[in-house]
mmCIF file of C-alpha atoms in Angstrom:
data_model
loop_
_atom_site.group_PDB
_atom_site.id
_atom_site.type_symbol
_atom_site.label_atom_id
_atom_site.label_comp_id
_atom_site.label_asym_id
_atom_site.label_seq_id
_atom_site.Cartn_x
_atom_site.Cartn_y
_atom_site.Cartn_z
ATOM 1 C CA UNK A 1 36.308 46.665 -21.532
ATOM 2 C CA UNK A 2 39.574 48.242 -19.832
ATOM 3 C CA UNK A 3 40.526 46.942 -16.573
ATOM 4 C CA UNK A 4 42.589 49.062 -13.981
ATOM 5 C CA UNK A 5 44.676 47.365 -10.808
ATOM 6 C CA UNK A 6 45.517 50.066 -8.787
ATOM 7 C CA UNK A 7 46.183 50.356 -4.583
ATOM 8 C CA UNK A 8 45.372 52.932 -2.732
ATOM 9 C CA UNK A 9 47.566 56.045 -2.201
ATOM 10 C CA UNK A 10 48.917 55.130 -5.684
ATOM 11 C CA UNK A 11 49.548 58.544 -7.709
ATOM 12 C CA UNK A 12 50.166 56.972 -11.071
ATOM 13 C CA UNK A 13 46.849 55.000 -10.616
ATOM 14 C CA UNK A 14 44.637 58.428 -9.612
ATOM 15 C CA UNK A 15 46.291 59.407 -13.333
ATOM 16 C CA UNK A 16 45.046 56.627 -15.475
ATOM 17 C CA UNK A 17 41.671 56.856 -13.723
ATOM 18 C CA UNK A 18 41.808 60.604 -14.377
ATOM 19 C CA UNK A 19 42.606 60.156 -18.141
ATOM 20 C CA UNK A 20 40.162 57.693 -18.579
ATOM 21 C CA UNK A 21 37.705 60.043 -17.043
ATOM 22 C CA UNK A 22 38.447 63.004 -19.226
ATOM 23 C CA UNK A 23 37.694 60.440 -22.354
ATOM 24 C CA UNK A 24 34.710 59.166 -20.982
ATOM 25 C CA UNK A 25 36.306 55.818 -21.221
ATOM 26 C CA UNK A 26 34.643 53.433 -18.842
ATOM 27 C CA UNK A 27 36.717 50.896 -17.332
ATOM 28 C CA UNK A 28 36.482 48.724 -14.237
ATOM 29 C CA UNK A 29 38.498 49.402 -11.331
ATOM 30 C CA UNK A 30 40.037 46.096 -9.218
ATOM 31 C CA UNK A 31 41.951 47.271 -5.836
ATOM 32 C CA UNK A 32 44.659 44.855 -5.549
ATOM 33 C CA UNK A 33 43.776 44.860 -1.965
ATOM 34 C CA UNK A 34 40.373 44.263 -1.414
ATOM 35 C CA UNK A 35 39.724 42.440 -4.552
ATOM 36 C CA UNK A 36 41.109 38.896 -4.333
ATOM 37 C CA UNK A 37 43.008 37.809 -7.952
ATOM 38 C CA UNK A 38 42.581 34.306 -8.672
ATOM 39 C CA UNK A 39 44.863 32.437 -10.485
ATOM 40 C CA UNK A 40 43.430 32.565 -13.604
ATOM 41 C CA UNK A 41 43.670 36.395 -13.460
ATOM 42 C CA UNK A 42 46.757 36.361 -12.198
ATOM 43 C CA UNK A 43 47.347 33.416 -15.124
ATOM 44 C CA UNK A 44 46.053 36.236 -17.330
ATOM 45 C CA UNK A 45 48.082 39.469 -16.531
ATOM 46 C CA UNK A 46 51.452 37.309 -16.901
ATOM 47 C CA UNK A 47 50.442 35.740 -20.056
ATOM 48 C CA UNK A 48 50.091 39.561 -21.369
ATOM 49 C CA UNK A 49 53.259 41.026 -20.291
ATOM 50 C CA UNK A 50 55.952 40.733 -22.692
ATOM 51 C CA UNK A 51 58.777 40.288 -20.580
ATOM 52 C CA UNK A 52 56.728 38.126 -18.017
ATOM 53 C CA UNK A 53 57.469 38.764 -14.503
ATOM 54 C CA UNK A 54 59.541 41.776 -15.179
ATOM 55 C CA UNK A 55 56.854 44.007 -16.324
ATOM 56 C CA UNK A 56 54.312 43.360 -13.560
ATOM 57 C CA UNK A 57 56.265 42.139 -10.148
ATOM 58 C CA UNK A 58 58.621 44.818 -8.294
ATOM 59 C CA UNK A 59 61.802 43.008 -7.508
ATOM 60 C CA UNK A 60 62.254 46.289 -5.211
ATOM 61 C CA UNK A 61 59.365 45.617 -3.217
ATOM 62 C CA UNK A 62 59.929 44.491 0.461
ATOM 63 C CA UNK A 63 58.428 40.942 0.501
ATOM 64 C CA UNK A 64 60.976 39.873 -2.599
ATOM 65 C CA UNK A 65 63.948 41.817 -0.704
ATOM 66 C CA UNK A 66 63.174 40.290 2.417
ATOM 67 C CA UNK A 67 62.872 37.082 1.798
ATOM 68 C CA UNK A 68 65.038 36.738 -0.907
ATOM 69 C CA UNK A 69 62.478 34.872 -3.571
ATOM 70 C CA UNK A 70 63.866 33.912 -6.997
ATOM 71 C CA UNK A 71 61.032 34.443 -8.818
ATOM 72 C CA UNK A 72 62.873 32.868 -11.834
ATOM 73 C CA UNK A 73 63.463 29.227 -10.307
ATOM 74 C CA UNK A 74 59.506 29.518 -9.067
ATOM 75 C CA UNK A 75 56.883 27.346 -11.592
ATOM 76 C CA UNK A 76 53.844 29.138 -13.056
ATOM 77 C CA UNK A 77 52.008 27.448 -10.531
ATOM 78 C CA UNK A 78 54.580 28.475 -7.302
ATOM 79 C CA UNK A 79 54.268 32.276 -8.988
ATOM 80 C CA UNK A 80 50.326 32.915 -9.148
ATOM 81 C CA UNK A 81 50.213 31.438 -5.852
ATOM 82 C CA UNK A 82 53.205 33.462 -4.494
ATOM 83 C CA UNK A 83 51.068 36.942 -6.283
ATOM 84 C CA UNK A 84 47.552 35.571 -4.723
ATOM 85 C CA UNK A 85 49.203 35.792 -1.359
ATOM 86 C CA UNK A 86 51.122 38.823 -1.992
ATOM 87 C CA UNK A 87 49.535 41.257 -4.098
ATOM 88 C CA UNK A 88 51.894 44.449 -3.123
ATOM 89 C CA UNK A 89 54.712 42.743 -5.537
ATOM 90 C CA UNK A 90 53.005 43.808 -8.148
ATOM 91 C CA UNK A 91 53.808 46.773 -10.171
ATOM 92 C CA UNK A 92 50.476 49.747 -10.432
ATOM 93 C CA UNK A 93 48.465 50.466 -12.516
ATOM 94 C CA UNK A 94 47.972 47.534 -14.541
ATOM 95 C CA UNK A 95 45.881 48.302 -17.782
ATOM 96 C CA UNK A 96 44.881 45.914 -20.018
ATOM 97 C CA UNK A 97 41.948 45.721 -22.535
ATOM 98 C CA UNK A 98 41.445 43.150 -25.513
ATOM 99 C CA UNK A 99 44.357 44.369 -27.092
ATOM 100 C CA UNK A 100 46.201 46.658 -24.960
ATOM 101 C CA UNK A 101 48.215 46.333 -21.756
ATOM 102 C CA UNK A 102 50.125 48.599 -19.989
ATOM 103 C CA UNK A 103 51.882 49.260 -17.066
ATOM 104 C CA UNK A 104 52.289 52.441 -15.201
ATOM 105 C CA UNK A 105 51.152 55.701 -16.307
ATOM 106 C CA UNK A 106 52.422 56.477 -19.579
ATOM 107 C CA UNK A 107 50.646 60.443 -21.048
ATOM 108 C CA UNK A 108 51.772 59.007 -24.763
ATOM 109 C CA UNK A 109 51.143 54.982 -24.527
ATOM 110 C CA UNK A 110 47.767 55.258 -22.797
ATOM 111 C CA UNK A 111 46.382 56.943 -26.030
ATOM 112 C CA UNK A 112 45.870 53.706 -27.640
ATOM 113 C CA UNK A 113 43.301 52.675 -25.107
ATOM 114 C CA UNK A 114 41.299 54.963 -27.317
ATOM 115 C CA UNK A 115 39.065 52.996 -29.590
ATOM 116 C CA UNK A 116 39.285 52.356 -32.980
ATOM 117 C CA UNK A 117 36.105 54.043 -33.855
ATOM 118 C CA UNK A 118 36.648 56.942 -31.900
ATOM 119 C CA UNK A 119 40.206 57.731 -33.517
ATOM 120 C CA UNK A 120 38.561 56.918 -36.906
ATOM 121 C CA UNK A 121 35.150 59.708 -36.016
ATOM 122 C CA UNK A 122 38.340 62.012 -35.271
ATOM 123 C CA UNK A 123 40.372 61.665 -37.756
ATOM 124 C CA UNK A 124 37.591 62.016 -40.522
ATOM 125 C CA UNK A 125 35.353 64.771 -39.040
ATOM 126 C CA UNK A 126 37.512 66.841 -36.702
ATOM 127 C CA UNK A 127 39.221 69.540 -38.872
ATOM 128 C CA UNK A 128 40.771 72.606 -38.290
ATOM 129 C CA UNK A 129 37.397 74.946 -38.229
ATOM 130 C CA UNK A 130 36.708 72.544 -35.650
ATOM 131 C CA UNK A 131 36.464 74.142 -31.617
ATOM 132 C CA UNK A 132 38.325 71.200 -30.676
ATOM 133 C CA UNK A 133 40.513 70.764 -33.220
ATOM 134 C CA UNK A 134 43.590 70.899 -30.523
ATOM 135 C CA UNK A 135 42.180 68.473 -27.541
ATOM 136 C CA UNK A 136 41.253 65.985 -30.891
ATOM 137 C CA UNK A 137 44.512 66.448 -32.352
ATOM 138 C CA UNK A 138 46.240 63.600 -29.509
ATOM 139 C CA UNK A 139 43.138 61.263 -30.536
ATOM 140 C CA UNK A 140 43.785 61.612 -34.458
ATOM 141 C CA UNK A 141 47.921 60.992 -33.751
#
């Protein structure tokens, strides 16, 4: 199942949930806001970033500026807690499914939320008699 973090008034986040719309992907939606992370989500997202902190927390954002947090000296345990508390530090949308995770709205990485199965049905019955040979033609890429 995809999962989408997103905040309100976030235009990259209306895109993803657009996209995965127009694929009739279903996905579950968690407002950073209103739903409460626990650690072990939090746990989660950080395990699946490759660069750790970098790819999900905003150094820009006003809490980290402000205060003047090293998120590097922080433990694992110091950082969920610090994200728990402070949700806005983190970067939108988050994506993530079994295998995939992405930040940010990305028209050429999001494709490979696209399953498997689907990109397989594509690729060996769209062709080019097809009516939708050209919308099909990101899913077969």
């Amino acid at each position: 199942m995809i999962v989408v973090y997103t905040s309100p008034g976030c235009a990259s986040c209306r895109k993803v949930k657009k996209w995965l719309k127009d694929h009739d992907l279903k996905f579950i939606e968690k407002n950073i806001f209103t739903t409460l992370l626990n650690e072990t989500e939090i746990t989660h997202l950080l395990q699946r970033s490759e660069n750790g902190t970098e790819d999900i927390i905003s150094k820009r954002s006003k809490i980290i500026q402000e205060s003047k947090i090293d998120l590097d000296s922080m433990s694992i345990t110091q950082l969920v807690d610090f994200v728990r508390k402070n949700p806005s530090v983190l970067k939108r949308p988050i994506i993530l499914d079994e295998k995939n995770f992405q930040v940010g709205f990305d028209e050429e990485e999001i494709d490979a939320f696209i399953p498997d199965e689907l990109r397989k049905l594509a690729s060996n019955v769209c062709n080019k008699e097809c009516p939708n040979w050209e919308g099909c033609q990101k899913v077969r890429n």
